[in-house]
PDB file of C-alpha atoms in Angstrom:
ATOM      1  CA  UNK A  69      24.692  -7.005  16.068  1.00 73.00           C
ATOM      2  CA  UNK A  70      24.446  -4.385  18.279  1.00 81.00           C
ATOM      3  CA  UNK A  71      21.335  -4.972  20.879  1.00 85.00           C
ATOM      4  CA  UNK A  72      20.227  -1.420  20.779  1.00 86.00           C
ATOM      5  CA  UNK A  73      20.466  -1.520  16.921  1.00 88.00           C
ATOM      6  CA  UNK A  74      18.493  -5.066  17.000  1.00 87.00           C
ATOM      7  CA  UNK A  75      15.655  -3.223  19.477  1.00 90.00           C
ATOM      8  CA  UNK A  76      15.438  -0.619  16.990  1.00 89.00           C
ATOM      9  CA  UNK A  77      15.418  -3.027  14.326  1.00 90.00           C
ATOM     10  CA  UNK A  78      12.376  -5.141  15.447  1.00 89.00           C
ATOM     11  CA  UNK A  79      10.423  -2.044  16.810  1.00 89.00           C
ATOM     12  CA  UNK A  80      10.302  -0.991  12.840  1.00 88.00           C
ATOM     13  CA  UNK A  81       9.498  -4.499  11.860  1.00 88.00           C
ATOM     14  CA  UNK A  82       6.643  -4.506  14.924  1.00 86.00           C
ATOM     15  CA  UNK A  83       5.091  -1.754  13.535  1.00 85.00           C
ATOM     16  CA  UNK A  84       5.467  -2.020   9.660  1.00 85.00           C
ATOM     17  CA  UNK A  85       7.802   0.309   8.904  1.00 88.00           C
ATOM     18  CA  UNK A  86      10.918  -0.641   6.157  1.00 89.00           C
ATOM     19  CA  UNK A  87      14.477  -0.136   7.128  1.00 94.00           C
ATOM     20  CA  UNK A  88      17.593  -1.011   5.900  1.00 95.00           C
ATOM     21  CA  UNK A  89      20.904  -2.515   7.785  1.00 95.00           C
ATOM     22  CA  UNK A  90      24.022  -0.989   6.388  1.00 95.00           C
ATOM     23  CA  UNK A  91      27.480  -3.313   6.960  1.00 95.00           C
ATOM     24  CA  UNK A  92      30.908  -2.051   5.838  1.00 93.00           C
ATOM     25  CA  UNK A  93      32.083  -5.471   4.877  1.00 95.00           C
ATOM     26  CA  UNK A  94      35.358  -4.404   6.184  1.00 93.00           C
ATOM     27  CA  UNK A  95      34.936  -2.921   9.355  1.00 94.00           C
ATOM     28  CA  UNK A  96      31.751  -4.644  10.499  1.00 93.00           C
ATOM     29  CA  UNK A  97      30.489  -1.490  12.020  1.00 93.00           C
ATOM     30  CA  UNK A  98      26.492  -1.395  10.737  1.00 94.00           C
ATOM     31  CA  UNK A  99      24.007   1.417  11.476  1.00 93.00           C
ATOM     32  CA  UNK A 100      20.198   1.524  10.270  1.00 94.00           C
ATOM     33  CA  UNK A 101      18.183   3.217   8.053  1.00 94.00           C
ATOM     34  CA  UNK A 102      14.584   4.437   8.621  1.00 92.00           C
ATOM     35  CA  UNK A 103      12.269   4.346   5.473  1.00 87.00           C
ATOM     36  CA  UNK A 104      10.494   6.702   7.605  1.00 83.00           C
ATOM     37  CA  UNK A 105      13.406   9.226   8.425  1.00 86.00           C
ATOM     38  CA  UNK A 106      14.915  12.090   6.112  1.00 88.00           C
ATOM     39  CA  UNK A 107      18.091  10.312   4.674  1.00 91.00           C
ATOM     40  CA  UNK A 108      18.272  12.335   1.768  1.00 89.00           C
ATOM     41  CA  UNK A 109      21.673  13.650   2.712  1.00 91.00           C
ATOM     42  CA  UNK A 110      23.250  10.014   3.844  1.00 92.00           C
ATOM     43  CA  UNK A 111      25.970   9.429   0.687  1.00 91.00           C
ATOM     44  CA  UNK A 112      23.906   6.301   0.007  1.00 94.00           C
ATOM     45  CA  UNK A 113      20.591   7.721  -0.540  1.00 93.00           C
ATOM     46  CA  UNK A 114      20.841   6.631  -4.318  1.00 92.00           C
ATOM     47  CA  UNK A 115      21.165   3.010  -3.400  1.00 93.00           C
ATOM     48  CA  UNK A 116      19.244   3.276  -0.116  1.00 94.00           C
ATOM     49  CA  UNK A 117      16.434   4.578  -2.204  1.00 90.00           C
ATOM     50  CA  UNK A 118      16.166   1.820  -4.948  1.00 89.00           C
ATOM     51  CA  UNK A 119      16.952  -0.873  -2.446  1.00 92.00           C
ATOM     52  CA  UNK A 120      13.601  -0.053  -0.262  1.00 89.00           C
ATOM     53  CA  UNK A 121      11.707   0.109  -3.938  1.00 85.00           C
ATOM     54  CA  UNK A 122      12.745  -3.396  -4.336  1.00 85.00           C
ATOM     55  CA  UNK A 123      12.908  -5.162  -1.585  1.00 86.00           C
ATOM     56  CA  UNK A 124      16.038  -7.167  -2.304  1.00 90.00           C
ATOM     57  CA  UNK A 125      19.237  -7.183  -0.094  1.00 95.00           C
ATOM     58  CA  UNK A 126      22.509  -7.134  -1.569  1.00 95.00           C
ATOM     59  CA  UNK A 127      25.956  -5.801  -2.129  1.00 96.00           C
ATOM     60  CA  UNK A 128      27.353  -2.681  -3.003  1.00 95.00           C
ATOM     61  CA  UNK A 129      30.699  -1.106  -4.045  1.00 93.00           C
ATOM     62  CA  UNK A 130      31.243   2.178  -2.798  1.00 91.00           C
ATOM     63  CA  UNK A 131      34.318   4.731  -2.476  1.00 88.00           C
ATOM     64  CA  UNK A 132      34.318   3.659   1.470  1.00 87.00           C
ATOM     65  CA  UNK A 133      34.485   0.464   0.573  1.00 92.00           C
ATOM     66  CA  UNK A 134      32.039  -2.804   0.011  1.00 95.00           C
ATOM     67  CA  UNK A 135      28.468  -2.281   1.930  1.00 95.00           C
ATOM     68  CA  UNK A 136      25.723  -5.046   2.243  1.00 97.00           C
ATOM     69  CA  UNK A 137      22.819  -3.816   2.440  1.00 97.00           C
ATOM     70  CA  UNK A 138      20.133  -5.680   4.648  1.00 95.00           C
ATOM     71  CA  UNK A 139      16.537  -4.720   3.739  1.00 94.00           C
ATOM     72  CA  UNK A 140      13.198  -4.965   6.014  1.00 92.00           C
ATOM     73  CA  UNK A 141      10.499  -4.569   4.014  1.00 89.00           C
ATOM     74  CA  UNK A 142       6.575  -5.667   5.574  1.00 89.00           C
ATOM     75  CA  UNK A 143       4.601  -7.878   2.893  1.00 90.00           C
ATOM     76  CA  UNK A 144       2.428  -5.475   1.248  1.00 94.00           C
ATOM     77  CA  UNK A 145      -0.767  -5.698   1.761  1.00 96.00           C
ATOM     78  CA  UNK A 146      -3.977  -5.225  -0.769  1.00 98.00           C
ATOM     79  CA  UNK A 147      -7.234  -3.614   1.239  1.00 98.00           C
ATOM     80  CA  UNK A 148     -10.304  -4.246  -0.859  1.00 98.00           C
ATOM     81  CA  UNK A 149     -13.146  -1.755  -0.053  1.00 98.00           C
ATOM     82  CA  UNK A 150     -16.382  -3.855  -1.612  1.00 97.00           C
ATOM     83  CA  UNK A 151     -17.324  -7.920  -1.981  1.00 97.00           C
ATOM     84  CA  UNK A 152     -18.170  -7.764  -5.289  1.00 97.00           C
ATOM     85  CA  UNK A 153     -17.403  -9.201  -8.256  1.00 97.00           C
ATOM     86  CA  UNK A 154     -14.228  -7.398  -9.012  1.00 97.00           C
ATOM     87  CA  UNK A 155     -12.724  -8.625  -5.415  1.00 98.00           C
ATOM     88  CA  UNK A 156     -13.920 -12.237  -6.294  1.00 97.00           C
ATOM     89  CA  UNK A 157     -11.012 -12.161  -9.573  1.00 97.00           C
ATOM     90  CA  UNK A 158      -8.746  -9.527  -7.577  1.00 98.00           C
ATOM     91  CA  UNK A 159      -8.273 -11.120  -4.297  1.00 98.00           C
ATOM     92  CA  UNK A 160      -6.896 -14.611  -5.411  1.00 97.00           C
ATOM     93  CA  UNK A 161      -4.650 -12.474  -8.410  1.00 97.00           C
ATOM     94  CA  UNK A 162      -3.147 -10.372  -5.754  1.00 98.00           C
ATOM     95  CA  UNK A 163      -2.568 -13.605  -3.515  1.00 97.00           C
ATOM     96  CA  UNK A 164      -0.594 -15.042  -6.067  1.00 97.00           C
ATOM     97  CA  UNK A 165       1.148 -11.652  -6.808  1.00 96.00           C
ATOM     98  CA  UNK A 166       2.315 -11.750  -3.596  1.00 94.00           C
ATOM     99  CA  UNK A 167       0.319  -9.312  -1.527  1.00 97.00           C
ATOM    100  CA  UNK A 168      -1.428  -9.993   2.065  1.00 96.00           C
ATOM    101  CA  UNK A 169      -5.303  -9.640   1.164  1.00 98.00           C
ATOM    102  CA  UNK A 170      -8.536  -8.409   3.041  1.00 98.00           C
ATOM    103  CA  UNK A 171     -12.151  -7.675   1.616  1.00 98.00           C
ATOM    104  CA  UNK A 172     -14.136  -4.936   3.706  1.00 98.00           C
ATOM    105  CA  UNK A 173     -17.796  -4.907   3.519  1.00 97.00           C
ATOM    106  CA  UNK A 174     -20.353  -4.692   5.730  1.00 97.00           C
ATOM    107  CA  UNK A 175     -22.955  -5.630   3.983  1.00 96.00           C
ATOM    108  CA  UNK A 176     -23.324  -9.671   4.981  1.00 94.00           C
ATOM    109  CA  UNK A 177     -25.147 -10.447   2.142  1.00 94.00           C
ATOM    110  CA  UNK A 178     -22.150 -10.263  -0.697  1.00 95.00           C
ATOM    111  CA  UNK A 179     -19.477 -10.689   2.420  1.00 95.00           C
ATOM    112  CA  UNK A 180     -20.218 -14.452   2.428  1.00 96.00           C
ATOM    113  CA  UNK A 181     -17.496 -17.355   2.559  1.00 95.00           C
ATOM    114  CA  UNK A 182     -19.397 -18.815  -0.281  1.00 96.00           C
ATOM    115  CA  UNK A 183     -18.674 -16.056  -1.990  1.00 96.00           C
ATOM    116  CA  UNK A 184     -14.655 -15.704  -1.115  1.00 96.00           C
ATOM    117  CA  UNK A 185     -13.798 -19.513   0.119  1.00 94.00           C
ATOM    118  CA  UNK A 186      -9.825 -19.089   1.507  1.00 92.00           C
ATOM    119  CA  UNK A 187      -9.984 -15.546   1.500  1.00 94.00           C
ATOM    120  CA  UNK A 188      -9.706 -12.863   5.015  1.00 96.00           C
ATOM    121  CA  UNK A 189     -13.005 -10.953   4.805  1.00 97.00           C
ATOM    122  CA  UNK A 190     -14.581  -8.871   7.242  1.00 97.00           C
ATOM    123  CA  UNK A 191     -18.157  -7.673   7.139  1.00 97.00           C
ATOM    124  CA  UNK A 192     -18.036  -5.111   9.312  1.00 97.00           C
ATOM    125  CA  UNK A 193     -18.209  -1.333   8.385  1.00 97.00           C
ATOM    126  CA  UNK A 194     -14.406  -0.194   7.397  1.00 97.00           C
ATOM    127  CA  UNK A 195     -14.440   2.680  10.117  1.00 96.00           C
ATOM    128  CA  UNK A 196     -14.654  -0.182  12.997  1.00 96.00           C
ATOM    129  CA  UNK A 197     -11.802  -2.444  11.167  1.00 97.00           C
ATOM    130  CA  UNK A 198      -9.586   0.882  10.943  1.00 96.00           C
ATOM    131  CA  UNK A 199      -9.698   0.545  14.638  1.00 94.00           C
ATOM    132  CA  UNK A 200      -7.304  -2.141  14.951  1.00 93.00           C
ATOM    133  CA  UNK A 201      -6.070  -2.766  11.729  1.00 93.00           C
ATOM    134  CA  UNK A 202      -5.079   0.811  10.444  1.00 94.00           C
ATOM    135  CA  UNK A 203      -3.189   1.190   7.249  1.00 95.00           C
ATOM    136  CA  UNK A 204       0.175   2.151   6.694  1.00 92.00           C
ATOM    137  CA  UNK A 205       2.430   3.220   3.622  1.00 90.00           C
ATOM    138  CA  UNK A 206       2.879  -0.421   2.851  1.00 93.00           C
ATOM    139  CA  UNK A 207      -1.262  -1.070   2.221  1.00 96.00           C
ATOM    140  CA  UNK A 208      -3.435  -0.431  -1.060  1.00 98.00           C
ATOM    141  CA  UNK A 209      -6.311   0.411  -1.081  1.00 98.00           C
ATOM    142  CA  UNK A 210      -8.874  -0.368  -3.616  1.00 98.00           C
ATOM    143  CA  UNK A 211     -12.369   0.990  -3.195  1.00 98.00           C
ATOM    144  CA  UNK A 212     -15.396  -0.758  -5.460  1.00 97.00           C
ATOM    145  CA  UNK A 213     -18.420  -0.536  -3.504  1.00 95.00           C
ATOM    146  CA  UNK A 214     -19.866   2.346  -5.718  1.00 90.00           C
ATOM    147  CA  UNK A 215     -21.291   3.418  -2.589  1.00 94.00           C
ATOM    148  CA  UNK A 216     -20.066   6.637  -0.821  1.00 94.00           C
ATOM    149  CA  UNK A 217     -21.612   5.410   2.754  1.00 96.00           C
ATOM    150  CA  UNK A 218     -18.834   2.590   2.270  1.00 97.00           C
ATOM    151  CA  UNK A 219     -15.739   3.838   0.361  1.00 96.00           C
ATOM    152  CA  UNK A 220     -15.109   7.009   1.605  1.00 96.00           C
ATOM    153  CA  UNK A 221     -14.227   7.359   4.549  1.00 97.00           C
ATOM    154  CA  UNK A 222     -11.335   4.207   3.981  1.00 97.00           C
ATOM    155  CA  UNK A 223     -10.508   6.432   1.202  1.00 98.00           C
ATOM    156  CA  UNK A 224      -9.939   9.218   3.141  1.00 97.00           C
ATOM    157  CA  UNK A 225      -8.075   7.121   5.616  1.00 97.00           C
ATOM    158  CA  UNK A 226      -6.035   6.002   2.967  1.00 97.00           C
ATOM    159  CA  UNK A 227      -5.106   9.027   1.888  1.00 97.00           C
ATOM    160  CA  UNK A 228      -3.836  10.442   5.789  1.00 95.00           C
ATOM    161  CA  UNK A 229      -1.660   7.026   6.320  1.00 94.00           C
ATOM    162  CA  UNK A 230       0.062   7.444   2.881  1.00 92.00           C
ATOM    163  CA  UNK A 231      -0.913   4.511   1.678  1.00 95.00           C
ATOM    164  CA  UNK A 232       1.716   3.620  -1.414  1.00 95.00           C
ATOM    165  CA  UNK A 233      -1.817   3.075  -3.614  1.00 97.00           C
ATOM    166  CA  UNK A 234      -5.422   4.443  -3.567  1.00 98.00           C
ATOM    167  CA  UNK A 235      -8.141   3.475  -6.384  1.00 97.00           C
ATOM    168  CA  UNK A 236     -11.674   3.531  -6.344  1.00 97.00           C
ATOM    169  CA  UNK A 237     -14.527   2.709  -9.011  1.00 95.00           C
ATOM    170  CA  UNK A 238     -16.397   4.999 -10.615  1.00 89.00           C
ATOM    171  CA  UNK A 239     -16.480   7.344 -14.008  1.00 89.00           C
ATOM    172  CA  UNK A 240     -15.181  10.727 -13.993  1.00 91.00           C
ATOM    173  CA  UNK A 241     -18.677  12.289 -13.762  1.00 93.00           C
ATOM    174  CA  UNK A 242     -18.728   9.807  -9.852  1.00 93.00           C
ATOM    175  CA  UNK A 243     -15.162  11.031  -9.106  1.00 95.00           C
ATOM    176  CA  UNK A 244     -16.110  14.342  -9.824  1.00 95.00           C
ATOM    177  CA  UNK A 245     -18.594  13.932  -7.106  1.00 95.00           C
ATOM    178  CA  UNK A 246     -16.617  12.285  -4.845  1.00 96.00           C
ATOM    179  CA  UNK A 247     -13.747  15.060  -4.863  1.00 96.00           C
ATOM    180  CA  UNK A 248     -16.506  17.725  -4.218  1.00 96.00           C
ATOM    181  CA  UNK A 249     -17.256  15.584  -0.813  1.00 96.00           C
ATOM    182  CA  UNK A 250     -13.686  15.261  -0.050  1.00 97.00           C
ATOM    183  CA  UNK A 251     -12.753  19.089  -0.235  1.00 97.00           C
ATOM    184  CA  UNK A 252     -16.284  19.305   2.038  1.00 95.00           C
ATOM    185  CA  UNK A 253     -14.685  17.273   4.505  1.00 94.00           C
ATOM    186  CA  UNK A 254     -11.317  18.956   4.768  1.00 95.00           C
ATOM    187  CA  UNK A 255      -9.123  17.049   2.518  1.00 95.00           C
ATOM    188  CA  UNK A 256      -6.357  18.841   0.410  1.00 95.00           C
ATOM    189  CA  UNK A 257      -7.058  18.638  -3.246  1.00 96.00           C
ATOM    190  CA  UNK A 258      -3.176  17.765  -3.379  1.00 95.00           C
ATOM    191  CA  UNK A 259      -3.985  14.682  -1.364  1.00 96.00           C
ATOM    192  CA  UNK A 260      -7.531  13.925  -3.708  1.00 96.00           C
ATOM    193  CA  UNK A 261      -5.446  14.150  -6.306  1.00 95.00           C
ATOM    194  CA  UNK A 262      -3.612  10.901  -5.668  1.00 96.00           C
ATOM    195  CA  UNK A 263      -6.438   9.092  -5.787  1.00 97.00           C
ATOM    196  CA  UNK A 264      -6.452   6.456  -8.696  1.00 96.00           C
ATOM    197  CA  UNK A 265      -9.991   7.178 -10.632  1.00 95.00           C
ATOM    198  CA  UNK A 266     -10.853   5.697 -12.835  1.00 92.00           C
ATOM    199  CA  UNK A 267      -9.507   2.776 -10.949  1.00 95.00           C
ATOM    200  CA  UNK A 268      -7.007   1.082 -12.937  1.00 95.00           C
ATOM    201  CA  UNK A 269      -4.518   0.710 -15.539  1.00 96.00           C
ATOM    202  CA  UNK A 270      -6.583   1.836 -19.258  1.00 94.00           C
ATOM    203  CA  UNK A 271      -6.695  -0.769 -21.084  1.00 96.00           C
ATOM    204  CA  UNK A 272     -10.470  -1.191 -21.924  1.00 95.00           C
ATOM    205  CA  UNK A 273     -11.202  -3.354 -19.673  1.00 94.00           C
ATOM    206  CA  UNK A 274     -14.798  -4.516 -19.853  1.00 93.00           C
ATOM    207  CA  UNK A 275     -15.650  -7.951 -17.338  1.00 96.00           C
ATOM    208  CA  UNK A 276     -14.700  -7.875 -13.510  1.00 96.00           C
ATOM    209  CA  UNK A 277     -11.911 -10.358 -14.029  1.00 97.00           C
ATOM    210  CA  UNK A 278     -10.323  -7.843 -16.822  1.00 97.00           C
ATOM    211  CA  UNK A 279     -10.762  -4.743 -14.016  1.00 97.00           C
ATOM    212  CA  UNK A 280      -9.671  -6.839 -11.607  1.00 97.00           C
ATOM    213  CA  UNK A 281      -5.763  -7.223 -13.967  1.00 98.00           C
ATOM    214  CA  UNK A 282      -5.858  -3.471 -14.743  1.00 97.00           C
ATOM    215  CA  UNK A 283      -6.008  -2.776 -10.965  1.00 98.00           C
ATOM    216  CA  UNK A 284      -3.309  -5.017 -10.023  1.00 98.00           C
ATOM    217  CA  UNK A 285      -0.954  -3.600 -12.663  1.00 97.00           C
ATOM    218  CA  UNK A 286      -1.803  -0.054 -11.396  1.00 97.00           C
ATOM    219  CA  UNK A 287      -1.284  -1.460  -7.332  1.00 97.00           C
ATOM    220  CA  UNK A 288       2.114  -3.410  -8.922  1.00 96.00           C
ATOM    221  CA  UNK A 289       3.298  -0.013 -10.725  1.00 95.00           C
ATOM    222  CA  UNK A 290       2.468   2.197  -7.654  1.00 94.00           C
ATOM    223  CA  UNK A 291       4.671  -0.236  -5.192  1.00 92.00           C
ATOM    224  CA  UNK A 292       7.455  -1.242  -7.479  1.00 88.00           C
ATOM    225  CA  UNK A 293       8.245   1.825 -10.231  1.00 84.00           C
ATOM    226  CA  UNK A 294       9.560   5.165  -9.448  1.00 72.00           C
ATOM    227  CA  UNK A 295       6.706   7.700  -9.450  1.00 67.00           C
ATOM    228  CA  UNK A 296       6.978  10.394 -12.230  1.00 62.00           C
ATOM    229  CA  UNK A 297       8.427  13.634 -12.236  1.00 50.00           C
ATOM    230  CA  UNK A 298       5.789  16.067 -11.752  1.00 48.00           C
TER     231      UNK A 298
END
């Protein structure tokens, strides 16, 4: 490989960003594709497109000739806004779903190892993790504090970083309220609008362990499925 393709290469694997390594089987020549770039005009966009949905390398046949297509994709990662009971059933779920894991919540007494043996919590406020861990378009975010002094403003950063998922807890009469405070502060009712709220997939679910599965189908869906037309 080319060293100022491979420099390229790890600087988007550095900072979290997806790309894809095109090789003309025949030819060897390879060039790289940004997840983050416009490559809606490339003739591969098609296959480019469902490749970074997936995740999976592989072959394809084209009228150029056979491509393999390499893809760098960062482990997503699951940000859970809240120790509560919900993140006690969520957090291990997600683990095993694949996803990189970390409970926010300042407040020490539910953001106890007791509480979540094994798991990468931080009880700090979520404005001082943002500091050095920010999100990116690979992160979801769940928020399920109930408690605006907590959840929104991760929300909001959520929202800015284009995170690929964004739920929070709360009825429609909460979200209501919460959308009122986010057009306050500035944010485009485009952007509110992909919040996730109710949180979840609906499918009645009543105990924290049953939230907990309808949230992880909703995070699955939003990562792996092609969004809907609007």
């Amino acid at each position: 490989m080319d060293l100022s393709l491979l420099s390229a290469l790890n600087e988007e694997r550095t900072a979290r960003r997806a790309t894809i390594l095109v090789t003309d089987m025949a030819s060897g020549e390879q060039r790289l594709i940004k997840k983050s770039s416009d490559f809606s005009a490339d003739p591969l966009h098609v296959d480019l497109t469902k490749r970074f949905r997936s995740g999976k390398s592989g072959m394809i046949e084209t009228e150029s000739g056979n491509m393999f297509l390499t893809v760098s994709v960062p482990p997503p990662r699951l940000v859970i806004i809240g120790a509560v009971h919900i993140s006690q059933a969520l957090a291990p779920m997600a683990e095993i779903a694949g996803f990189d894991v970390t409970i926010i919540d300042p407040r020490t007494a539910f953001a106890t190892k007791e509480r979540f043996p094994g798991e990468t919590l931080i009880a700090e406020w979520p404005e001082d993790v943002l500091k050095n861990m920010p999100f990116d378009a690979f992160t979801a975010v769940a928020a399920v504090t109930h408690d605006p002094k907590i959840d929104d403003l991760p929300l909001q950063e959520a929202l800015k970083a284009g995170c690929f998922y964004v739920g929070a807890l709360g009825s429609r009469k909460t979200h209501a309220k919460r959308v009122e405070r986010f057009l306050e502060a500035g944010i485009a009712q485009a952007d509110i609008d992909r919040i996730d709220a109710p949180i979840g997939l609906d499918i009645g679910a009543a105990s924290p362990a049953e939230i907990a599965v309808a949230v992880l189908g909703k995070v699955i869906a939003a990562l792996r499925k092609e969004p809907e037309a609007a």
